[in-house]
Short mmCIF file of C-alpha atoms in Angstrom, two decimals:
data_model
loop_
_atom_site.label_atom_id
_atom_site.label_comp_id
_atom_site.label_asym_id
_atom_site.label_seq_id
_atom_site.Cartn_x
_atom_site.Cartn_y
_atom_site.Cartn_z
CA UNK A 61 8.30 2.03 -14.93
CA UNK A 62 6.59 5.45 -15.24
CA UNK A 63 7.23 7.66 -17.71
CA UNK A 64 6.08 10.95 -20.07
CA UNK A 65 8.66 10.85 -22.57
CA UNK A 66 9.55 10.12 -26.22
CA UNK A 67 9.28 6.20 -25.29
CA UNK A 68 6.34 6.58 -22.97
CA UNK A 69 3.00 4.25 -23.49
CA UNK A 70 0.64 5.92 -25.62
CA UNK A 71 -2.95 6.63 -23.86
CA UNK A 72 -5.04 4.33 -22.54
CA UNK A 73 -8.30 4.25 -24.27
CA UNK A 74 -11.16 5.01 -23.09
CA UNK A 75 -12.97 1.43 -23.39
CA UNK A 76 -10.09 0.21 -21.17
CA UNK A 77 -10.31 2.63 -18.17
CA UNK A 78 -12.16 0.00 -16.17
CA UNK A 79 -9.92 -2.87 -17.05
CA UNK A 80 -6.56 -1.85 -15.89
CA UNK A 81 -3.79 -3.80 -14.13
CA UNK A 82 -0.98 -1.92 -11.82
CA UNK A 83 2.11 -3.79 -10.88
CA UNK A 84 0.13 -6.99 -12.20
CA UNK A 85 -2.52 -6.21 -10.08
CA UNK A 86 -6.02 -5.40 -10.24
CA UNK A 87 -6.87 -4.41 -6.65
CA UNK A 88 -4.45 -1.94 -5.93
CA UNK A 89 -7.46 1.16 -6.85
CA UNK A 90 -10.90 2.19 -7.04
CA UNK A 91 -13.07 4.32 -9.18
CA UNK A 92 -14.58 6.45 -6.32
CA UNK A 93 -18.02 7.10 -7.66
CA UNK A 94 -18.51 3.07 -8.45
CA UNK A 95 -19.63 0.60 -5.55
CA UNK A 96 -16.41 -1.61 -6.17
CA UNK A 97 -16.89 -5.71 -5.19
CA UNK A 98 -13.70 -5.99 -4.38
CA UNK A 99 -12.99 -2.45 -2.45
CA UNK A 100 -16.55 -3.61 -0.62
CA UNK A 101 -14.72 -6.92 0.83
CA UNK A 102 -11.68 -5.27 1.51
CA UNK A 103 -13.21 -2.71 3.86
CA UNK A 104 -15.25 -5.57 5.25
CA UNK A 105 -11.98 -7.30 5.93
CA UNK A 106 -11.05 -4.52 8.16
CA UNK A 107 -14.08 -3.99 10.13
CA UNK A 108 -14.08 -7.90 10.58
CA UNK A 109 -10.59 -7.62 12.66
CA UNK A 110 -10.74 -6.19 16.35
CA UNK A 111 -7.19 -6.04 17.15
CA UNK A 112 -6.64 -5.64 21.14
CA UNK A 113 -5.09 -2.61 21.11
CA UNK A 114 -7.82 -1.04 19.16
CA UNK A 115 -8.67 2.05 21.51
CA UNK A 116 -12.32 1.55 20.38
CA UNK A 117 -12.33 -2.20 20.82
CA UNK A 118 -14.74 -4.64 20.36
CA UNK A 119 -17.15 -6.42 22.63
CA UNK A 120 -20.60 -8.24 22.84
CA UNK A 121 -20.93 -8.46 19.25
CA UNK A 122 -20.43 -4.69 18.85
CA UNK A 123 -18.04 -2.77 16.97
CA UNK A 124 -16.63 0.75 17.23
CA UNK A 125 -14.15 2.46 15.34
CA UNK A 126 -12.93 5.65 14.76
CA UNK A 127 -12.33 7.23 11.02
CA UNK A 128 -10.63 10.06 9.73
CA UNK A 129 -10.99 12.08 6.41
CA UNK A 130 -8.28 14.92 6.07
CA UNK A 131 -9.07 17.60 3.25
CA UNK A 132 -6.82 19.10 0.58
CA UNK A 133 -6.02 22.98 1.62
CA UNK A 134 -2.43 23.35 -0.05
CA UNK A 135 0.14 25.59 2.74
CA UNK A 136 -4.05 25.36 5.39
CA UNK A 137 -2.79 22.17 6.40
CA UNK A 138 -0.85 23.78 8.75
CA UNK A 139 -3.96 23.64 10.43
CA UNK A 140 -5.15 20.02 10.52
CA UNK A 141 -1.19 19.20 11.39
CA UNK A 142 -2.10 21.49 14.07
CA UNK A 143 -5.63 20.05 15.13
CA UNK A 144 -3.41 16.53 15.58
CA UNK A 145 -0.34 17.51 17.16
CA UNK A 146 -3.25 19.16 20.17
CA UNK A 147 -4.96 16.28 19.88
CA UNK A 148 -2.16 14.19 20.38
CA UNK A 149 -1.16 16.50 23.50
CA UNK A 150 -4.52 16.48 24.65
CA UNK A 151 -5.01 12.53 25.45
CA UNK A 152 -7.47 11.78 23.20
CA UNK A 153 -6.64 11.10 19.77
CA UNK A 154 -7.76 7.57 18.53
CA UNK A 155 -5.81 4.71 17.04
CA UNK A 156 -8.30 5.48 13.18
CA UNK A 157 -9.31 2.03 11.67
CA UNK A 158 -9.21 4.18 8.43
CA UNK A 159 -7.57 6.99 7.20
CA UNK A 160 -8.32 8.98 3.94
CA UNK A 161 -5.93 11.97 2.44
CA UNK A 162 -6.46 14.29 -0.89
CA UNK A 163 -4.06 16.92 -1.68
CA UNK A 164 -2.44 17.91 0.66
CA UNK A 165 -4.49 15.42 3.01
CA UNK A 166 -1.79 13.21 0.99
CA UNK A 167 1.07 13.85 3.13
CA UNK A 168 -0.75 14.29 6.46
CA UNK A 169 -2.67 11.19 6.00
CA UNK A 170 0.31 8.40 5.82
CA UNK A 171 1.76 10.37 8.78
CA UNK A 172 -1.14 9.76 11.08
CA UNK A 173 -1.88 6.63 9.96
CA UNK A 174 1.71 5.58 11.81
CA UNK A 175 0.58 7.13 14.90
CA UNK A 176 1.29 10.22 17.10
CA UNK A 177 5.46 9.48 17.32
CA UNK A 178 5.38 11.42 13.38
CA UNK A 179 3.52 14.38 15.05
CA UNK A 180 7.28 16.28 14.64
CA UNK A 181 7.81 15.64 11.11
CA UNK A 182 3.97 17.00 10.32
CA UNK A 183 4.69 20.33 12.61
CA UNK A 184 8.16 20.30 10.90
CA UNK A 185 6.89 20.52 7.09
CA UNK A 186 3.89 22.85 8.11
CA UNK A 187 5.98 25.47 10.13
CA UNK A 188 9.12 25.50 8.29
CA UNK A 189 8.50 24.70 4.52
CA UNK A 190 8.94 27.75 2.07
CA UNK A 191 7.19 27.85 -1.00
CA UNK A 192 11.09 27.22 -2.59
CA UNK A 193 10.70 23.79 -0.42
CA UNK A 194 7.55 22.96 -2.50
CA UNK A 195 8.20 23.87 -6.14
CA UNK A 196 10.74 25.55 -8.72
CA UNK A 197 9.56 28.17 -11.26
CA UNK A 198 10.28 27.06 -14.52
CA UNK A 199 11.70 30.08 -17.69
CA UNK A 200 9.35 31.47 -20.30
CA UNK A 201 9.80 29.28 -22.60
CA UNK A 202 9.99 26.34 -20.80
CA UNK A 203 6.19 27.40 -19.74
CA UNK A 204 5.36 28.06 -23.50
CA UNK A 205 6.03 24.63 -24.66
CA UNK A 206 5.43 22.90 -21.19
CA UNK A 207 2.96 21.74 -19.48
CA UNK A 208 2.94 23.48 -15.98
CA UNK A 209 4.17 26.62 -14.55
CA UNK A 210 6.70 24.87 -12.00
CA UNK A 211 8.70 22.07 -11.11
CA UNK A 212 7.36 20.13 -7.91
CA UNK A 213 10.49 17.91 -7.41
CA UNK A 214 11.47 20.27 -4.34
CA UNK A 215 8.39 18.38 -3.10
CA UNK A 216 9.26 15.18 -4.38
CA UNK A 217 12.50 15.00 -2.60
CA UNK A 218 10.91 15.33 0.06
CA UNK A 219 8.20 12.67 -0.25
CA UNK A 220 11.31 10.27 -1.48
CA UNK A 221 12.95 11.01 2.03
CA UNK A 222 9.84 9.78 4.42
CA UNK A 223 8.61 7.27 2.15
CA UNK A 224 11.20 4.54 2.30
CA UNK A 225 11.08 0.90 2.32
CA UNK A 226 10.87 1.24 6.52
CA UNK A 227 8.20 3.70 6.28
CA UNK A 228 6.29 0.49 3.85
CA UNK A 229 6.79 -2.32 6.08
CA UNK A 230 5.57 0.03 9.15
CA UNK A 231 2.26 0.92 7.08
CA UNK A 232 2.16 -2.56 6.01
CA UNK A 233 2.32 -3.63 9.83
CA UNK A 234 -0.88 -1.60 10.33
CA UNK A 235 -2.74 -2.79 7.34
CA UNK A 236 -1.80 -6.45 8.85
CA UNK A 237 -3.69 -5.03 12.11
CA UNK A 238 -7.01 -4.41 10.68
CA UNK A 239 -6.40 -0.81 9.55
CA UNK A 240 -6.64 1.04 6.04
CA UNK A 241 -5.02 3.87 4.05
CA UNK A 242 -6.14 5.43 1.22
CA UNK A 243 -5.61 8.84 -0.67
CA UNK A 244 -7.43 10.19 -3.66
CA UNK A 245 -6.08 11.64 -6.86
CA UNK A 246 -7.81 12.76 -10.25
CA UNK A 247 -7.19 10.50 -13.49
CA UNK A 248 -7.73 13.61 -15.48
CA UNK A 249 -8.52 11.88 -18.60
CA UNK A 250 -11.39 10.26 -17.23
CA UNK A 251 -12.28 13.80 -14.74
CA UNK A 252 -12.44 10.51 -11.73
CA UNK A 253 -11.30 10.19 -8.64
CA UNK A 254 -9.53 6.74 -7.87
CA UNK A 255 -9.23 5.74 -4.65
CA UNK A 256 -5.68 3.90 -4.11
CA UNK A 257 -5.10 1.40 -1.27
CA UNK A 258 -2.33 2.54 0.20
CA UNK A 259 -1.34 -0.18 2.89
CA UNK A 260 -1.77 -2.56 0.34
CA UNK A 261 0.55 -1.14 -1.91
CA UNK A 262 3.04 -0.83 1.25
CA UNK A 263 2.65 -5.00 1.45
CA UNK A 264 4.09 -5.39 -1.61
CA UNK A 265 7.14 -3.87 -0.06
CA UNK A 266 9.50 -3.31 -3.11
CA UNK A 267 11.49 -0.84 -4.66
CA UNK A 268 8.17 -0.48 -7.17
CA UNK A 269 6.20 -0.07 -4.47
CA UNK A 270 7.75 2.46 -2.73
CA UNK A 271 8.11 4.50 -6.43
CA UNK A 272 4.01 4.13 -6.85
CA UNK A 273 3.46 5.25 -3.37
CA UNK A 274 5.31 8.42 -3.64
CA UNK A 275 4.15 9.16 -7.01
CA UNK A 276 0.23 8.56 -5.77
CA UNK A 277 1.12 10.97 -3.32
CA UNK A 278 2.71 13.74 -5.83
CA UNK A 279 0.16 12.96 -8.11
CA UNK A 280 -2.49 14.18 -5.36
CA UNK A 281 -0.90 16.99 -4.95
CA UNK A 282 -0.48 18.41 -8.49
CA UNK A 283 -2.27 21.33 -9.12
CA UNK A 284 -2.75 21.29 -13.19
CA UNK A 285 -1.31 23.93 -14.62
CA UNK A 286 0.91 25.00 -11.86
CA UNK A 287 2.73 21.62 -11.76
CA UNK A 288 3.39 18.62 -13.66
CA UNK A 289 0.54 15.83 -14.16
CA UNK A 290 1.87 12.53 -12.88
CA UNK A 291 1.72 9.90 -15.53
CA UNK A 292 0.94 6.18 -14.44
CA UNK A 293 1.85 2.80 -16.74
CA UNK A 294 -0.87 0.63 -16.13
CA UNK A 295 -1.84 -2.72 -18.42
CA UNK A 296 -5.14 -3.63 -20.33
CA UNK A 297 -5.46 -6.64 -22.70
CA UNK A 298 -1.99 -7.39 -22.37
CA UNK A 299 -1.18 -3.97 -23.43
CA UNK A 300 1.16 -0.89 -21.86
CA UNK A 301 -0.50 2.07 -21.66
CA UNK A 302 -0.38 5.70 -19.80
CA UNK A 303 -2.68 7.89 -17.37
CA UNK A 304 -2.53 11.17 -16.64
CA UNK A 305 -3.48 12.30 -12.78
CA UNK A 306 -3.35 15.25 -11.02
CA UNK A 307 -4.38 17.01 -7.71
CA UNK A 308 -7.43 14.91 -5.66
CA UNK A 309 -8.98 18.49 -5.19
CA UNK A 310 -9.64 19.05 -9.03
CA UNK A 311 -12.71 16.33 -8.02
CA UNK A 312 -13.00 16.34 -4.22
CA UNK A 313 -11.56 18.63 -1.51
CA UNK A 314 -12.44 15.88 1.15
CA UNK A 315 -13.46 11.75 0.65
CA UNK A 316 -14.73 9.02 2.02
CA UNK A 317 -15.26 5.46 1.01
CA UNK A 318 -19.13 6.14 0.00
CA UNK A 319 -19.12 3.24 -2.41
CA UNK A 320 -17.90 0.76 -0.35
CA UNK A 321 -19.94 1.52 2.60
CA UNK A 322 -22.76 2.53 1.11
CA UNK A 323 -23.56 -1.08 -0.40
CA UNK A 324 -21.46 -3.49 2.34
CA UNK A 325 -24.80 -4.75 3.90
CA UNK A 326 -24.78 -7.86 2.16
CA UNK A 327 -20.75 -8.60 2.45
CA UNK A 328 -21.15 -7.93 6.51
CA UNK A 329 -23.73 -10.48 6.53
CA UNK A 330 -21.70 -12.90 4.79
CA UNK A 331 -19.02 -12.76 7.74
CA UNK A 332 -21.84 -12.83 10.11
CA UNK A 333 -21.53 -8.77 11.64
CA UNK A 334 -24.53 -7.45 13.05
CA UNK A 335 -24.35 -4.02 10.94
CA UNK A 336 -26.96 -2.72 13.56
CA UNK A 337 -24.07 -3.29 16.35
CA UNK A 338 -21.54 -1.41 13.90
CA UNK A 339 -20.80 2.47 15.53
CA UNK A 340 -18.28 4.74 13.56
CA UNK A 341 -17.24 8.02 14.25
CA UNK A 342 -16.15 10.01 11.18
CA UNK A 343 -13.94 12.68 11.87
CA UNK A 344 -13.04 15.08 8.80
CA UNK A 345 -10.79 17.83 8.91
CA UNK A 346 -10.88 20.30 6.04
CA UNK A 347 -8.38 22.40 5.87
CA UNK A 348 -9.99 25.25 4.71
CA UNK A 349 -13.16 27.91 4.97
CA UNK A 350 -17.18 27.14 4.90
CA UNK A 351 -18.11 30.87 4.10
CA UNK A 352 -16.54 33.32 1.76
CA UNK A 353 -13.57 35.27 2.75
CA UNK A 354 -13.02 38.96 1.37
CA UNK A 355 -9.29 39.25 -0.12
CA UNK A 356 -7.97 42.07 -2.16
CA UNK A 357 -6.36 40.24 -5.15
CA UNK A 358 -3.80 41.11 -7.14
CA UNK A 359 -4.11 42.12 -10.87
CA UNK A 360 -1.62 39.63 -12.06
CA UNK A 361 -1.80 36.10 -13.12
CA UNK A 362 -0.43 34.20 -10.50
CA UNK A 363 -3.06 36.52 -7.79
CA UNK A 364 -6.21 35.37 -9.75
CA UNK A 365 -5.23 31.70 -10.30
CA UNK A 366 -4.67 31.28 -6.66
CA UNK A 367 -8.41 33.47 -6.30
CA UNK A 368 -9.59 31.08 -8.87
CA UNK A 369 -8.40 27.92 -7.56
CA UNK A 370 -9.66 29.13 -3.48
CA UNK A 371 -12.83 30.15 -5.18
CA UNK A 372 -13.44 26.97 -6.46
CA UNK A 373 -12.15 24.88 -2.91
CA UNK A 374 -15.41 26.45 -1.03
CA UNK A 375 -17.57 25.42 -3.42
CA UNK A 376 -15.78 22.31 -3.47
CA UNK A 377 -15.76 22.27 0.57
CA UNK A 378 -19.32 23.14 1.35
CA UNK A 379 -20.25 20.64 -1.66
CA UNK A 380 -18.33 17.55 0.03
CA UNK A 381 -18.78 18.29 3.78
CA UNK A 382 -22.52 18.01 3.27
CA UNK A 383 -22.52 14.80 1.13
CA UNK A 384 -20.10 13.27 4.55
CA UNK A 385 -22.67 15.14 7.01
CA UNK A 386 -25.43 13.62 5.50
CA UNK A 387 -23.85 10.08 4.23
CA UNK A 388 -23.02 9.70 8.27
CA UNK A 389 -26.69 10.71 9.51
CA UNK A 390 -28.32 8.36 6.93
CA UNK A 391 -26.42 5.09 7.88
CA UNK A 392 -26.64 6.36 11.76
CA UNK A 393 -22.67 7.32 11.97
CA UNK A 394 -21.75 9.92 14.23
CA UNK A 395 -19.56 13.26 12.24
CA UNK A 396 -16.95 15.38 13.83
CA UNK A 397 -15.93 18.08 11.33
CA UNK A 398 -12.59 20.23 12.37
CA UNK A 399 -12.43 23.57 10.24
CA UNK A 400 -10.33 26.57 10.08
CA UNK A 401 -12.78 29.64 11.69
CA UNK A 402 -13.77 32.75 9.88
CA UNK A 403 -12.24 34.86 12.10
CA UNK A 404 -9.06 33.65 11.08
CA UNK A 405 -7.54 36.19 8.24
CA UNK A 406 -4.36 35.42 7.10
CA UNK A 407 -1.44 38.46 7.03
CA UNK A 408 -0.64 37.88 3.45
CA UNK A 409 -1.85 35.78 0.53
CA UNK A 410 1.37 33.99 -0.24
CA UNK A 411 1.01 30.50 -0.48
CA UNK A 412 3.00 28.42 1.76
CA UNK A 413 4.33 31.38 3.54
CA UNK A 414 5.87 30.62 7.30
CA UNK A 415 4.26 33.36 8.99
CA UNK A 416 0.53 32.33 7.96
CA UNK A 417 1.12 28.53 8.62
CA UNK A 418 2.67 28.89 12.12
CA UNK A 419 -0.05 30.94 12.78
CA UNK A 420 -2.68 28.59 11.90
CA UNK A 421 -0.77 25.45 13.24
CA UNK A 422 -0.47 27.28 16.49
CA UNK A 423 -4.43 27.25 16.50
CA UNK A 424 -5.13 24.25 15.39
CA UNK A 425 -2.98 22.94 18.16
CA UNK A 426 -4.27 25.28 20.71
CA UNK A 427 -8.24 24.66 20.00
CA UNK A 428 -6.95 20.89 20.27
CA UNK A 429 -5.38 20.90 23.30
CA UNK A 430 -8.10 22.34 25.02
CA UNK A 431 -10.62 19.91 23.40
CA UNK A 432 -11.51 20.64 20.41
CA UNK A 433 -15.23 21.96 19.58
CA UNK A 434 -16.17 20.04 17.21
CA UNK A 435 -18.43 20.48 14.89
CA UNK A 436 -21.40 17.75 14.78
CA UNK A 437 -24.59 19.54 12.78
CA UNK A 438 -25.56 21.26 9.62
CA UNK A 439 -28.12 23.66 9.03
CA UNK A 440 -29.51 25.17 6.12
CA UNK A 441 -26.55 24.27 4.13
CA UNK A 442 -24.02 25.63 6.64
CA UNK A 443 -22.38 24.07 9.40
CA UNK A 444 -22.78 25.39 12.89
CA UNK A 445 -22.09 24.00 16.17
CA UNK A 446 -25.31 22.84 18.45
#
């Protein structure tokens, strides 16, 4: 179905982006920056149902639920994994009505959608993966005339042996419940993100299905240049065509679904919800920094593209933890932002080396287990706790 070869689908052209079908279907993604009918009544759909074992609940017309953004952050989400294995421990951890992922927010995000019981497998990956577990450097000349500096199917195999058909119908189960999914990747000819429905893509509950939710995932988490773009067959006007995407982070190191809730006003008045009795809690954790941090880089290639690339992820982060700060304030939601502290410094600036990420899940889990502080306020463009 997907493909980059000789007898791949030529490029979808740019009059089309806005008119494509995947497996047949036209509701499967979202152009995150557009205020989407049909994303608007599916996230209405989901506040609408108050299942009874919603920890949150329902009652006297009001509504309360609990959502979760986890950021990109590459090998730092040995932190967040962290942050939710305490939280877990700690008592407290909600059952999320929605749960968003980007980069590597991908993998954690389908993991805590299904609840505390995959805690293992997160600590597991974030503790013991090697960056040999994660990619495959390619020759010289296969990075001449290629397109990326590595291989990511060491990742992929990995994906491939969580993601199965089970691992669908469970997600699907939840969907079923009231609760939503989504993670973020770049369609790089466009420079958008697109918001894919993840649980929905679980109901469909085929061997396709379980193919475009992997590759969603690997597409978040491919870094251009350093691995492959993930290429997507998609129809318009009857037509097969091809889209490149790559990493969620080359657009957004965190996301919510601004669009949908932004302009849902009208839609929860249709279905007769009192949006001044709606309460959520948005809880982001960015697995990363919110100030500059001093590291001696190397003078080699591979040193200043990973300098580049964190460089770029604080801008990114300060950028899109204010736009959630103040999206929450302005529609009265309360914000919970989990992020890793200055004071951490790692030993070494490997990425996805052991030492660093048991160090920082360790934390994570520790700051959890105690309660974790977080982090409701923002002032003068930084955020600091009250």
């Amino acid at each position: 179905m997907f493909g980059s070869g000789k007898n791949a689908a030529p490029m979808i052209p740019r009059r089309l982006q806005d008119k494509t079908l995947v497996l047949g279907r036209d509701d499967l993604r979202y152009f995150a920056e557009k205020s989407d009918p049909a994303l608007i009544r599916d996230v209405v759909s989901l506040i609408e149902k108050c299942p009874t074992e919603d920890a949150t609940g329902c009652s006297d017309g009001f509504r309360e639920y609990s959502m979760l953004a986890v950021s990109g952050g590459s090998g730092d989400g040995a932190y967040g994994a962290g942050v939710l294995n305490g939280w877990s421990a700690h008592g407290t951890r909600p059952t999320f009505k929605a749960v968003t992922g980007i980069s590597t927010g991908a993998l954690i995000a389908p993991l805590v959608f299904l609840g505390k019981e995959y805690d293992h497998i997160l600590e597991k990956f974030y503790t013991n993966t090697s960056i040999g577990d994660i990619l495959r450097r390619k020759g010289p000349i296969s990075i001449i005339f290629g397109n990326s500096l590595a291989s990511n199917r060491p990742l992929e195999n990995t994906i491939r042996s969580i993601v199965t058909r089970d691992f669908l119908r469970k997600v699907a189960a939840e969907r079923a419940k009231g609760r939503g999914l989504y993670v973020g990747t770049t369609n790089f000819y466009a420079q958008r993100l697109v918001i894919w429905d993840m649980a929905k893509i679980a109901e469909i509950g085929d061997r396709r299905a379980v193919d475009l939710f992997c590759r969603i995932i690997l597409a978040s988490t491919a870094i251009p240049a350093v691995f492959p773009p993930v290429f997507f067959d998609v129809m318009a006007g009857g037509k097969r065509y091809r889209e490149m995407h790559v990493d969620g982070g080359a657009v957004a190191q965190v996301f919510f679904l601004y669009g949908a809730m932004r302009d849902f006003a009208e839609e929860l008045s249709k279905r007769e919800i009192d949006r001044s009795k709606l309460r959520i809690r948005l809880y982001v954790i960015l697995n990363g920094y919110l100030s500059p941090q001093w590291e001696a880089v190397g003078n080699n290639m591979l040193s200043m593209i990973k300098r580049y690339i964190d460089t770029l992820s604080l801008a990114e982060n300060r950028g899109d933890i204010g736009r959630l700060y103040f999206f929450a304030r302005e529609h009265g939601h309360e914000f919970k932002l989990a992020y890793i502290p200055p004071s951490f410094e790692p030993e070494n600036d490997g990425e996805f080396d052991k030492k660093n990420m048991r160090r920082l899940f360790d934390l994570g889990r520790k700051q959890a287990e105690a309660g974790y502080p977080w982090v409701d306020k923002i002032e003068t463009g930084f955020l600091t706790p009250d």
